[in-house]
mmCIF file with all atom_site columns, C-alpha atoms in Angstrom:
data_model
loop_
_atom_site.group_PDB
_atom_site.id
_atom_site.type_symbol
_atom_site.label_atom_id
_atom_site.label_alt_id
_atom_site.label_comp_id
_atom_site.label_asym_id
_atom_site.label_entity_id
_atom_site.label_seq_id
_atom_site.pdbx_PDB_ins_code
_atom_site.Cartn_x
_atom_site.Cartn_y
_atom_site.Cartn_z
_atom_site.occupancy
_atom_site.B_iso_or_equiv
_atom_site.pdbx_formal_charge
_atom_site.auth_seq_id
_atom_site.auth_comp_id
_atom_site.auth_asym_id
_atom_site.auth_atom_id
_atom_site.pdbx_PDB_model_num
ATOM 1   C CA . ASP G 1 1   ? 93.583  138.722 56.119 1.00 63.00 ? 27  ASP G CA 1
ATOM 2   C CA . THR G 1 2   ? 94.549  138.932 52.112 1.00 67.00 ? 28  THR G CA 1
ATOM 3   C CA . GLU G 1 3   ? 91.776  141.724 51.752 1.00 90.00 ? 29  GLU G CA 1
ATOM 4   C CA . VAL G 1 4   ? 92.141  144.964 49.996 1.00 96.00 ? 30  VAL G CA 1
ATOM 5   C CA . THR G 1 5   ? 89.425  147.656 50.616 1.00 96.00 ? 31  THR G CA 1
ATOM 6   C CA . GLN G 1 6   ? 88.511  150.634 48.718 1.00 97.00 ? 32  GLN G CA 1
ATOM 7   C CA . THR G 1 7   ? 85.957  153.365 49.724 1.00 97.00 ? 33  THR G CA 1
ATOM 8   C CA . PRO G 1 8   ? 84.021  154.947 48.664 1.00 97.00 ? 34  PRO G CA 1
ATOM 9   C CA . LYS G 1 9   ? 82.443  151.910 45.666 1.00 96.00 ? 35  LYS G CA 1
ATOM 10  C CA . HIS G 1 10  ? 81.051  154.409 43.487 1.00 97.00 ? 36  HIS G CA 1
ATOM 11  C CA . LEU G 1 11  ? 81.803  158.474 43.510 1.00 97.00 ? 37  LEU G CA 1
ATOM 12  C CA . VAL G 1 12  ? 79.857  160.865 41.032 1.00 96.00 ? 38  VAL G CA 1
ATOM 13  C CA . MET G 1 13  ? 81.713  164.106 41.152 1.00 94.00 ? 39  MET G CA 1
ATOM 14  C CA . GLY G 1 14  ? 81.434  167.226 38.687 1.00 92.00 ? 40  GLY G CA 1
ATOM 15  C CA . MET G 1 15  ? 84.213  168.812 37.150 1.00 90.00 ? 41  MET G CA 1
ATOM 16  C CA . THR G 1 16  ? 84.918  171.324 40.003 1.00 89.00 ? 42  THR G CA 1
ATOM 17  C CA . ASN G 1 17  ? 84.803  168.978 42.691 1.00 90.00 ? 43  ASN G CA 1
ATOM 18  C CA . LYS G 1 18  ? 87.453  167.784 44.949 1.00 95.00 ? 44  LYS G CA 1
ATOM 19  C CA . LYS G 1 19  ? 87.414  164.434 46.133 1.00 96.00 ? 45  LYS G CA 1
ATOM 20  C CA . SER G 1 20  ? 89.526  161.844 47.520 1.00 97.00 ? 46  SER G CA 1
ATOM 21  C CA . LEU G 1 21  ? 89.838  157.346 47.085 1.00 98.00 ? 47  LEU G CA 1
ATOM 22  C CA . LYS G 1 22  ? 90.734  155.804 50.148 1.00 98.00 ? 48  LYS G CA 1
ATOM 23  C CA . CYS G 1 23  ? 92.897  152.386 49.993 1.00 98.00 ? 49  CYS G CA 1
ATOM 24  C CA . GLU G 1 24  ? 93.950  150.146 52.791 1.00 97.00 ? 50  GLU G CA 1
ATOM 25  C CA . GLN G 1 25  ? 94.924  147.315 53.735 1.00 96.00 ? 51  GLN G CA 1
ATOM 26  C CA . HIS G 1 26  ? 96.442  145.102 56.702 1.00 91.00 ? 52  HIS G CA 1
ATOM 27  C CA . MET G 1 27  ? 98.716  142.437 55.235 1.00 91.00 ? 53  MET G CA 1
ATOM 28  C CA . GLY G 1 28  ? 101.764 144.034 56.431 1.00 90.00 ? 54  GLY G CA 1
ATOM 29  C CA . HIS G 1 29  ? 102.487 145.033 52.231 1.00 91.00 ? 55  HIS G CA 1
ATOM 30  C CA . ARG G 1 30  ? 105.279 147.729 51.288 1.00 91.00 ? 56  ARG G CA 1
ATOM 31  C CA . ALA G 1 31  ? 104.066 148.411 47.812 1.00 91.00 ? 57  ALA G CA 1
ATOM 32  C CA . MET G 1 32  ? 100.677 149.623 46.345 1.00 93.00 ? 58  MET G CA 1
ATOM 33  C CA . TYR G 1 33  ? 99.456  150.779 43.686 1.00 94.00 ? 59  TYR G CA 1
ATOM 34  C CA . TRP G 1 34  ? 96.886  152.887 41.934 1.00 97.00 ? 60  TRP G CA 1
ATOM 35  C CA . TYR G 1 35  ? 95.367  151.566 38.359 1.00 96.00 ? 61  TYR G CA 1
ATOM 36  C CA . LYS G 1 36  ? 92.683  153.145 36.292 1.00 97.00 ? 62  LYS G CA 1
ATOM 37  C CA . GLN G 1 37  ? 90.762  150.499 34.236 1.00 96.00 ? 63  GLN G CA 1
ATOM 38  C CA . LYS G 1 38  ? 88.162  151.630 31.442 1.00 95.00 ? 64  LYS G CA 1
ATOM 39  C CA . ALA G 1 39  ? 85.482  149.610 30.312 1.00 91.00 ? 65  ALA G CA 1
ATOM 40  C CA . LYS G 1 40  ? 86.499  146.337 28.666 1.00 89.00 ? 66  LYS G CA 1
ATOM 41  C CA . LYS G 1 41  ? 90.029  147.262 28.580 1.00 92.00 ? 67  LYS G CA 1
ATOM 42  C CA . PRO G 1 42  ? 93.092  146.166 31.193 1.00 93.00 ? 68  PRO G CA 1
ATOM 43  C CA . PRO G 1 43  ? 93.849  147.990 34.190 1.00 94.00 ? 69  PRO G CA 1
ATOM 44  C CA . GLU G 1 44  ? 96.879  150.964 33.538 1.00 94.00 ? 70  GLU G CA 1
ATOM 45  C CA . LEU G 1 45  ? 99.063  151.323 35.781 1.00 93.00 ? 71  LEU G CA 1
ATOM 46  C CA . MET G 1 46  ? 98.770  155.037 37.532 1.00 96.00 ? 72  MET G CA 1
ATOM 47  C CA . PHE G 1 47  ? 101.512 155.054 40.619 1.00 95.00 ? 73  PHE G CA 1
ATOM 48  C CA . VAL G 1 48  ? 103.590 152.707 42.273 1.00 92.00 ? 74  VAL G CA 1
ATOM 49  C CA . TYR G 1 49  ? 104.217 153.350 46.452 1.00 93.00 ? 75  TYR G CA 1
ATOM 50  C CA . SER G 1 50  ? 107.024 151.356 47.757 1.00 90.00 ? 76  SER G CA 1
ATOM 51  C CA . TYR G 1 51  ? 108.124 151.764 51.583 1.00 92.00 ? 77  TYR G CA 1
ATOM 52  C CA . GLU G 1 52  ? 105.541 155.132 51.777 1.00 94.00 ? 78  GLU G CA 1
ATOM 53  C CA . LYS G 1 53  ? 107.647 157.196 48.825 1.00 94.00 ? 79  LYS G CA 1
ATOM 54  C CA . LEU G 1 54  ? 106.349 157.356 45.438 1.00 94.00 ? 80  LEU G CA 1
ATOM 55  C CA . SER G 1 55  ? 108.612 155.075 42.877 1.00 89.00 ? 81  SER G CA 1
ATOM 56  C CA . ILE G 1 56  ? 106.522 155.367 40.031 1.00 87.00 ? 82  ILE G CA 1
ATOM 57  C CA . ASN G 1 57  ? 104.207 157.899 38.462 1.00 90.00 ? 83  ASN G CA 1
ATOM 58  C CA . GLU G 1 58  ? 103.079 156.807 34.690 1.00 89.00 ? 84  GLU G CA 1
ATOM 59  C CA . SER G 1 59  ? 102.924 160.770 33.522 1.00 90.00 ? 85  SER G CA 1
ATOM 60  C CA . VAL G 1 60  ? 99.469  160.751 35.338 1.00 95.00 ? 86  VAL G CA 1
ATOM 61  C CA . PRO G 1 61  ? 98.174  164.305 34.475 1.00 95.00 ? 87  PRO G CA 1
ATOM 62  C CA . SER G 1 62  ? 98.140  166.753 38.292 1.00 95.00 ? 88  SER G CA 1
ATOM 63  C CA . ARG G 1 63  ? 94.570  166.569 38.875 1.00 96.00 ? 89  ARG G CA 1
ATOM 64  C CA . PHE G 1 64  ? 95.453  163.431 40.227 1.00 97.00 ? 90  PHE G CA 1
ATOM 65  C CA . SER G 1 65  ? 97.162  163.416 43.329 1.00 97.00 ? 91  SER G CA 1
ATOM 66  C CA . PRO G 1 66  ? 98.285  160.325 45.269 1.00 97.00 ? 92  PRO G CA 1
ATOM 67  C CA . GLU G 1 67  ? 98.954  160.220 48.803 1.00 97.00 ? 93  GLU G CA 1
ATOM 68  C CA . CYS G 1 68  ? 100.836 157.385 51.668 1.00 97.00 ? 94  CYS G CA 1
ATOM 69  C CA . PRO G 1 69  ? 100.270 158.535 54.890 1.00 95.00 ? 95  PRO G CA 1
ATOM 70  C CA . ASN G 1 70  ? 101.633 155.103 56.216 1.00 94.00 ? 96  ASN G CA 1
ATOM 71  C CA . SER G 1 71  ? 102.116 151.624 55.180 1.00 91.00 ? 97  SER G CA 1
ATOM 72  C CA . SER G 1 72  ? 98.505  150.411 54.981 1.00 95.00 ? 98  SER G CA 1
ATOM 73  C CA . LEU G 1 73  ? 97.049  153.836 53.296 1.00 97.00 ? 99  LEU G CA 1
ATOM 74  C CA . LEU G 1 74  ? 96.999  154.940 50.108 1.00 98.00 ? 100 LEU G CA 1
ATOM 75  C CA . ASN G 1 75  ? 94.740  157.790 48.841 1.00 98.00 ? 101 ASN G CA 1
ATOM 76  C CA . LEU G 1 76  ? 93.915  159.454 45.556 1.00 98.00 ? 102 LEU G CA 1
ATOM 77  C CA . HIS G 1 77  ? 93.274  163.063 45.863 1.00 98.00 ? 103 HIS G CA 1
ATOM 78  C CA . LEU G 1 78  ? 91.129  164.007 42.629 1.00 97.00 ? 104 LEU G CA 1
ATOM 79  C CA . HIS G 1 79  ? 90.600  168.136 41.269 1.00 95.00 ? 105 HIS G CA 1
ATOM 80  C CA . ALA G 1 80  ? 89.667  169.396 38.484 1.00 93.00 ? 106 ALA G CA 1
ATOM 81  C CA . LEU G 1 81  ? 88.402  165.852 36.885 1.00 95.00 ? 107 LEU G CA 1
ATOM 82  C CA . GLN G 1 82  ? 87.317  165.659 32.898 1.00 95.00 ? 108 GLN G CA 1
ATOM 83  C CA . PRO G 1 83  ? 84.790  163.607 32.020 1.00 96.00 ? 109 PRO G CA 1
ATOM 84  C CA . GLU G 1 84  ? 86.942  161.124 30.137 1.00 96.00 ? 110 GLU G CA 1
ATOM 85  C CA . ASP G 1 85  ? 88.837  160.656 33.402 1.00 97.00 ? 111 ASP G CA 1
ATOM 86  C CA . SER G 1 86  ? 85.459  158.282 34.484 1.00 97.00 ? 112 SER G CA 1
ATOM 87  C CA . ALA G 1 87  ? 86.923  154.897 35.007 1.00 97.00 ? 113 ALA G CA 1
ATOM 88  C CA . LEU G 1 88  ? 86.910  151.979 37.960 1.00 97.00 ? 114 LEU G CA 1
ATOM 89  C CA . TYR G 1 89  ? 90.031  153.395 39.912 1.00 97.00 ? 115 TYR G CA 1
ATOM 90  C CA . LEU G 1 90  ? 91.874  150.191 41.502 1.00 96.00 ? 116 LEU G CA 1
ATOM 91  C CA . CYS G 1 91  ? 94.385  149.747 44.502 1.00 97.00 ? 117 CYS G CA 1
ATOM 92  C CA . ALA G 1 92  ? 96.545  147.131 44.829 1.00 94.00 ? 118 ALA G CA 1
ATOM 93  C CA . SER G 1 93  ? 99.415  145.721 47.124 1.00 93.00 ? 119 SER G CA 1
ATOM 94  C CA . SER G 1 94  ? 102.225 143.199 47.349 1.00 89.00 ? 120 SER G CA 1
ATOM 95  C CA . GLN G 1 95  ? 104.478 142.269 50.095 1.00 83.00 ? 121 GLN G CA 1
ATOM 96  C CA . VAL G 1 96  ? 107.835 143.269 48.454 1.00 72.00 ? 122 VAL G CA 1
ATOM 97  C CA . PRO G 1 97  ? 108.199 145.949 45.518 1.00 61.00 ? 123 PRO G CA 1
ATOM 98  C CA . GLN G 1 98  ? 110.123 143.289 43.302 1.00 65.00 ? 124 GLN G CA 1
ATOM 99  C CA . GLY G 1 99  ? 111.237 139.979 43.067 1.00 69.00 ? 125 GLY G CA 1
ATOM 100 C CA . PRO G 1 100 ? 109.815 136.458 41.867 1.00 70.00 ? 126 PRO G CA 1
ATOM 101 C CA . SER G 1 101 ? 107.399 135.397 44.411 1.00 73.00 ? 127 SER G CA 1
ATOM 102 C CA . TYR G 1 102 ? 105.817 138.892 44.328 1.00 78.00 ? 128 TYR G CA 1
ATOM 103 C CA . GLU G 1 103 ? 101.788 138.804 43.791 1.00 85.00 ? 129 GLU G CA 1
ATOM 104 C CA . GLN G 1 104 ? 99.467  141.458 43.174 1.00 89.00 ? 130 GLN G CA 1
ATOM 105 C CA . TYR G 1 105 ? 96.190  141.896 45.610 1.00 92.00 ? 131 TYR G CA 1
ATOM 106 C CA . PHE G 1 106 ? 93.608  144.075 44.384 1.00 94.00 ? 132 PHE G CA 1
ATOM 107 C CA . GLY G 1 107 ? 90.712  146.361 46.141 1.00 95.00 ? 133 GLY G CA 1
ATOM 108 C CA . PRO G 1 108 ? 86.800  146.149 44.733 1.00 95.00 ? 134 PRO G CA 1
ATOM 109 C CA . GLY G 1 109 ? 87.736  149.109 42.744 1.00 96.00 ? 135 GLY G CA 1
ATOM 110 C CA . THR G 1 110 ? 85.963  152.397 42.962 1.00 97.00 ? 136 THR G CA 1
ATOM 111 C CA . ARG G 1 111 ? 83.805  153.395 40.237 1.00 97.00 ? 137 ARG G CA 1
ATOM 112 C CA . LEU G 1 112 ? 84.137  156.710 39.825 1.00 97.00 ? 138 LEU G CA 1
ATOM 113 C CA . THR G 1 113 ? 81.793  159.316 37.334 1.00 97.00 ? 139 THR G CA 1
ATOM 114 C CA . VAL G 1 114 ? 82.885  162.757 36.168 1.00 96.00 ? 140 VAL G CA 1
ATOM 115 C CA . THR G 1 115 ? 80.029  164.937 35.270 1.00 94.00 ? 141 THR G CA 1
ATOM 116 C CA . LYS P 2 1   ? 108.786 147.303 26.169 1.00 82.00 ? 28  LYS P CA 1
ATOM 117 C CA . GLN P 2 2   ? 107.023 144.343 26.942 1.00 88.00 ? 29  GLN P CA 1
ATOM 118 C CA . GLU P 2 3   ? 103.739 143.835 25.140 1.00 92.00 ? 30  GLU P CA 1
ATOM 119 C CA . VAL P 2 4   ? 101.656 141.006 25.981 1.00 95.00 ? 31  VAL P CA 1
ATOM 120 C CA . THR P 2 5   ? 98.977  139.363 23.874 1.00 96.00 ? 32  THR P CA 1
ATOM 121 C CA . GLN P 2 6   ? 95.525  137.276 24.950 1.00 96.00 ? 33  GLN P CA 1
ATOM 122 C CA . ILE P 2 7   ? 93.853  135.362 22.646 1.00 92.00 ? 34  ILE P CA 1
ATOM 123 C CA . PRO P 2 8   ? 90.938  134.414 21.744 1.00 92.00 ? 35  PRO P CA 1
ATOM 124 C CA . ALA P 2 9   ? 89.719  137.938 22.829 1.00 95.00 ? 36  ALA P CA 1
ATOM 125 C CA . ALA P 2 10  ? 85.997  136.284 23.843 1.00 96.00 ? 37  ALA P CA 1
ATOM 126 C CA . LEU P 2 11  ? 84.764  132.345 24.658 1.00 96.00 ? 38  LEU P CA 1
ATOM 127 C CA . SER P 2 12  ? 82.028  130.423 24.571 1.00 97.00 ? 39  SER P CA 1
ATOM 128 C CA . VAL P 2 13  ? 81.853  127.033 26.094 1.00 97.00 ? 40  VAL P CA 1
ATOM 129 C CA . PRO P 2 14  ? 79.010  124.272 26.698 1.00 97.00 ? 41  PRO P CA 1
ATOM 130 C CA . GLU P 2 15  ? 79.149  123.703 30.915 1.00 98.00 ? 42  GLU P CA 1
ATOM 131 C CA . GLY P 2 16  ? 81.646  121.117 31.478 1.00 97.00 ? 43  GLY P CA 1
ATOM 132 C CA . GLU P 2 17  ? 83.984  121.387 28.659 1.00 97.00 ? 44  GLU P CA 1
ATOM 133 C CA . ASN P 2 18  ? 87.844  121.753 29.444 1.00 97.00 ? 45  ASN P CA 1
ATOM 134 C CA . LEU P 2 19  ? 89.521  124.551 27.980 1.00 96.00 ? 46  LEU P CA 1
ATOM 135 C CA . VAL P 2 20  ? 92.436  127.027 27.555 1.00 96.00 ? 47  VAL P CA 1
ATOM 136 C CA . LEU P 2 21  ? 92.971  130.440 27.427 1.00 97.00 ? 48  LEU P CA 1
ATOM 137 C CA . ASN P 2 22  ? 96.389  131.660 25.877 1.00 97.00 ? 49  ASN P CA 1
ATOM 138 C CA . CYS P 2 23  ? 98.620  134.430 26.863 1.00 97.00 ? 50  CYS P CA 1
ATOM 139 C CA . SER P 2 24  ? 101.959 135.179 24.815 1.00 97.00 ? 51  SER P CA 1
ATOM 140 C CA . PHE P 2 25  ? 104.623 138.309 25.911 1.00 96.00 ? 52  PHE P CA 1
ATOM 141 C CA . THR P 2 26  ? 107.511 139.061 24.009 1.00 94.00 ? 53  THR P CA 1
ATOM 142 C CA . ASP P 2 27  ? 109.893 139.458 26.368 1.00 91.00 ? 54  ASP P CA 1
ATOM 143 C CA . SER P 2 28  ? 111.378 136.359 28.450 1.00 89.00 ? 55  SER P CA 1
ATOM 144 C CA . ALA P 2 29  ? 113.103 138.521 31.035 1.00 88.00 ? 56  ALA P CA 1
ATOM 145 C CA . ILE P 2 30  ? 109.798 138.420 33.718 1.00 89.00 ? 57  ILE P CA 1
ATOM 146 C CA . TYR P 2 31  ? 110.027 137.749 37.464 1.00 87.00 ? 58  TYR P CA 1
ATOM 147 C CA . ASN P 2 32  ? 106.811 136.135 37.158 1.00 91.00 ? 59  ASN P CA 1
ATOM 148 C CA . LEU P 2 33  ? 103.498 135.764 35.658 1.00 95.00 ? 60  LEU P CA 1
ATOM 149 C CA . GLN P 2 34  ? 100.426 135.913 37.283 1.00 95.00 ? 61  GLN P CA 1
ATOM 150 C CA . TRP P 2 35  ? 96.523  134.826 35.769 1.00 97.00 ? 62  TRP P CA 1
ATOM 151 C CA . PHE P 2 36  ? 93.352  137.145 37.835 1.00 97.00 ? 63  PHE P CA 1
ATOM 152 C CA . ARG P 2 37  ? 89.966  136.718 37.158 1.00 97.00 ? 64  ARG P CA 1
ATOM 153 C CA . GLN P 2 38  ? 87.613  139.753 37.349 1.00 96.00 ? 65  GLN P CA 1
ATOM 154 C CA . ASP P 2 39  ? 84.004  140.060 37.228 1.00 95.00 ? 66  ASP P CA 1
ATOM 155 C CA . PRO P 2 40  ? 81.918  142.881 35.567 1.00 91.00 ? 67  PRO P CA 1
ATOM 156 C CA . GLY P 2 41  ? 82.436  146.014 37.258 1.00 88.00 ? 68  GLY P CA 1
ATOM 157 C CA . LYS P 2 42  ? 84.936  144.407 40.317 1.00 90.00 ? 69  LYS P CA 1
ATOM 158 C CA . GLY P 2 43  ? 88.504  144.199 41.514 1.00 91.00 ? 70  GLY P CA 1
ATOM 159 C CA . LEU P 2 44  ? 90.848  141.389 40.093 1.00 94.00 ? 71  LEU P CA 1
ATOM 160 C CA . THR P 2 45  ? 91.424  138.160 41.957 1.00 94.00 ? 72  THR P CA 1
ATOM 161 C CA . SER P 2 46  ? 94.544  136.038 41.722 1.00 93.00 ? 73  SER P CA 1
ATOM 162 C CA . LEU P 2 47  ? 93.962  132.581 40.357 1.00 96.00 ? 74  LEU P CA 1
ATOM 163 C CA . LEU P 2 48  ? 97.401  131.636 40.014 1.00 96.00 ? 75  LEU P CA 1
ATOM 164 C CA . LEU P 2 49  ? 100.928 133.113 40.553 1.00 94.00 ? 76  LEU P CA 1
ATOM 165 C CA . ILE P 2 50  ? 104.014 131.117 38.570 1.00 94.00 ? 77  ILE P CA 1
ATOM 166 C CA . GLN P 2 51  ? 107.406 132.415 38.890 1.00 91.00 ? 78  GLN P CA 1
ATOM 167 C CA . SER P 2 52  ? 110.213 132.633 36.542 1.00 91.00 ? 79  SER P CA 1
ATOM 168 C CA . SER P 2 53  ? 111.929 129.341 37.450 1.00 92.00 ? 80  SER P CA 1
ATOM 169 C CA . GLN P 2 54  ? 108.847 127.296 37.178 1.00 93.00 ? 81  GLN P CA 1
ATOM 170 C CA . ARG P 2 55  ? 107.200 125.631 35.138 1.00 95.00 ? 82  ARG P CA 1
ATOM 171 C CA . GLU P 2 56  ? 103.519 125.505 36.243 1.00 96.00 ? 83  GLU P CA 1
ATOM 172 C CA . GLN P 2 57  ? 101.314 125.988 38.714 1.00 96.00 ? 84  GLN P CA 1
ATOM 173 C CA . THR P 2 58  ? 97.990  124.037 39.998 1.00 97.00 ? 85  THR P CA 1
ATOM 174 C CA . SER P 2 59  ? 94.997  125.459 41.820 1.00 96.00 ? 86  SER P CA 1
ATOM 175 C CA . GLY P 2 60  ? 91.676  122.880 42.270 1.00 97.00 ? 87  GLY P CA 1
ATOM 176 C CA . ARG P 2 61  ? 90.832  122.893 38.590 1.00 97.00 ? 88  ARG P CA 1
ATOM 177 C CA . LEU P 2 62  ? 93.488  125.594 37.211 1.00 98.00 ? 89  LEU P CA 1
ATOM 178 C CA . ASN P 2 63  ? 96.382  125.072 35.692 1.00 98.00 ? 90  ASN P CA 1
ATOM 179 C CA . ALA P 2 64  ? 98.649  127.383 34.572 1.00 97.00 ? 91  ALA P CA 1
ATOM 180 C CA . SER P 2 65  ? 101.988 126.554 32.977 1.00 97.00 ? 92  SER P CA 1
ATOM 181 C CA . LEU P 2 66  ? 104.790 128.835 31.421 1.00 97.00 ? 93  LEU P CA 1
ATOM 182 C CA . ASP P 2 67  ? 106.940 128.459 28.443 1.00 96.00 ? 94  ASP P CA 1
ATOM 183 C CA . LYS P 2 68  ? 109.438 131.236 28.864 1.00 93.00 ? 95  LYS P CA 1
ATOM 184 C CA . SER P 2 69  ? 111.661 130.385 25.868 1.00 93.00 ? 96  SER P CA 1
ATOM 185 C CA . SER P 2 70  ? 108.522 130.871 23.578 1.00 95.00 ? 97  SER P CA 1
ATOM 186 C CA . GLY P 2 71  ? 106.458 133.433 25.600 1.00 95.00 ? 98  GLY P CA 1
ATOM 187 C CA . ARG P 2 72  ? 103.639 131.644 26.262 1.00 97.00 ? 99  ARG P CA 1
ATOM 188 C CA . SER P 2 73  ? 101.504 130.579 29.118 1.00 97.00 ? 100 SER P CA 1
ATOM 189 C CA . THR P 2 74  ? 98.349  129.018 29.293 1.00 97.00 ? 101 THR P CA 1
ATOM 190 C CA . LEU P 2 75  ? 95.627  128.739 31.656 1.00 97.00 ? 102 LEU P CA 1
ATOM 191 C CA . TYR P 2 76  ? 93.780  125.045 31.328 1.00 98.00 ? 103 TYR P CA 1
ATOM 192 C CA . ILE P 2 77  ? 90.313  125.361 33.037 1.00 98.00 ? 104 ILE P CA 1
ATOM 193 C CA . ALA P 2 78  ? 88.629  121.898 33.430 1.00 98.00 ? 105 ALA P CA 1
ATOM 194 C CA . ALA P 2 79  ? 85.291  120.805 33.726 1.00 98.00 ? 106 ALA P CA 1
ATOM 195 C CA . SER P 2 80  ? 83.922  124.242 32.957 1.00 97.00 ? 107 SER P CA 1
ATOM 196 C CA . GLN P 2 81  ? 81.298  125.836 35.449 1.00 97.00 ? 108 GLN P CA 1
ATOM 197 C CA . PRO P 2 82  ? 78.665  128.713 34.734 1.00 97.00 ? 109 PRO P CA 1
ATOM 198 C CA . GLY P 2 83  ? 80.192  130.207 37.492 1.00 97.00 ? 110 GLY P CA 1
ATOM 199 C CA . ASP P 2 84  ? 83.710  130.540 35.840 1.00 98.00 ? 111 ASP P CA 1
ATOM 200 C CA . SER P 2 85  ? 82.271  132.960 33.402 1.00 98.00 ? 112 SER P CA 1
ATOM 201 C CA . ALA P 2 86  ? 84.222  135.843 33.801 1.00 97.00 ? 113 ALA P CA 1
ATOM 202 C CA . THR P 2 87  ? 86.981  138.006 32.162 1.00 97.00 ? 114 THR P CA 1
ATOM 203 C CA . TYR P 2 88  ? 90.012  136.191 32.445 1.00 98.00 ? 115 TYR P CA 1
ATOM 204 C CA . LEU P 2 89  ? 94.020  138.811 32.269 1.00 97.00 ? 116 LEU P CA 1
ATOM 205 C CA . CYS P 2 90  ? 97.387  137.566 32.189 1.00 97.00 ? 117 CYS P CA 1
ATOM 206 C CA . ALA P 2 91  ? 99.929  139.832 33.699 1.00 95.00 ? 118 ALA P CA 1
ATOM 207 C CA . ILE P 2 92  ? 103.614 140.117 33.207 1.00 93.00 ? 119 ILE P CA 1
ATOM 208 C CA . TYR P 2 93  ? 105.755 140.931 36.015 1.00 88.00 ? 120 TYR P CA 1
ATOM 209 C CA . ASN P 2 94  ? 109.185 142.971 35.870 1.00 81.00 ? 121 ASN P CA 1
ATOM 210 C CA . PHE P 2 95  ? 111.221 146.013 37.064 1.00 74.00 ? 122 PHE P CA 1
ATOM 211 C CA . ASN P 2 96  ? 108.631 146.980 39.567 1.00 74.00 ? 123 ASN P CA 1
ATOM 212 C CA . LYS P 2 97  ? 106.080 146.591 36.918 1.00 80.00 ? 124 LYS P CA 1
ATOM 213 C CA . PHE P 2 98  ? 103.124 144.902 35.315 1.00 85.00 ? 125 PHE P CA 1
ATOM 214 C CA . TYR P 2 99  ? 102.201 144.220 32.045 1.00 91.00 ? 126 TYR P CA 1
ATOM 215 C CA . PHE P 2 100 ? 98.645  143.348 31.579 1.00 94.00 ? 127 PHE P CA 1
ATOM 216 C CA . GLY P 2 101 ? 96.776  141.583 28.405 1.00 95.00 ? 128 GLY P CA 1
ATOM 217 C CA . SER P 2 102 ? 93.931  142.621 27.199 1.00 94.00 ? 129 SER P CA 1
ATOM 218 C CA . GLY P 2 103 ? 91.791  139.583 28.802 1.00 96.00 ? 130 GLY P CA 1
ATOM 219 C CA . THR P 2 104 ? 90.143  136.725 27.521 1.00 97.00 ? 131 THR P CA 1
ATOM 220 C CA . LYS P 2 105 ? 86.078  136.972 28.084 1.00 97.00 ? 132 LYS P CA 1
ATOM 221 C CA . LEU P 2 106 ? 84.917  133.476 29.033 1.00 98.00 ? 133 LEU P CA 1
ATOM 222 C CA . ASN P 2 107 ? 81.003  132.580 28.840 1.00 97.00 ? 134 ASN P CA 1
ATOM 223 C CA . VAL P 2 108 ? 80.059  129.057 30.019 1.00 98.00 ? 135 VAL P CA 1
ATOM 224 C CA . LYS P 2 109 ? 76.851  128.189 28.629 1.00 97.00 ? 136 LYS P CA 1
ATOM 225 C CA . PRO P 2 110 ? 74.664  125.837 31.287 1.00 95.00 ? 137 PRO P CA 1
#
């Protein structure tokens, strides 16, 4: 099973709402990632978790709060978002945090619209 | 900082043509390079991974090469099909990060 799943597929939320995005993998990967992708742009790295600990935060605003409850799950908690945060949010995982055989597997994404 | 460039930004070809997509990078200190395919509004599908010690990888009609000394990688697609229409992204991995190119949008016309 080389699948990364993400829920929900689509999310519409107001600027005062609190919502969460969920990502799951059962490949035994110990590194998990959140990316943000705007239309016609490449993915931008937001957070990296290695062995369930936050290892990279790319200066993401605090209205985005990641959580890695265990090695299979990754959440992204959203609060007080802005319309410019509307984007496709992608989750990815990899077998090891670093090394030349490292390969990232991506989920299908959550399309987020902030109204 | 690693910078990754993909040229052309868009490409339209008739079905059956062989084609080459280009990816260039500024820092040759890489762990590996990965080619992805992305359909509109969807996630990324991994196509090929080339480790830094390798020169090329092949999968079906796809062949990817890597020349670290010149900072270049190419993705060769043989006998293109309309189903190959998508955006193709290359990504360099080093120091715990992926650096993505901006992609080449491919349209294969029937």
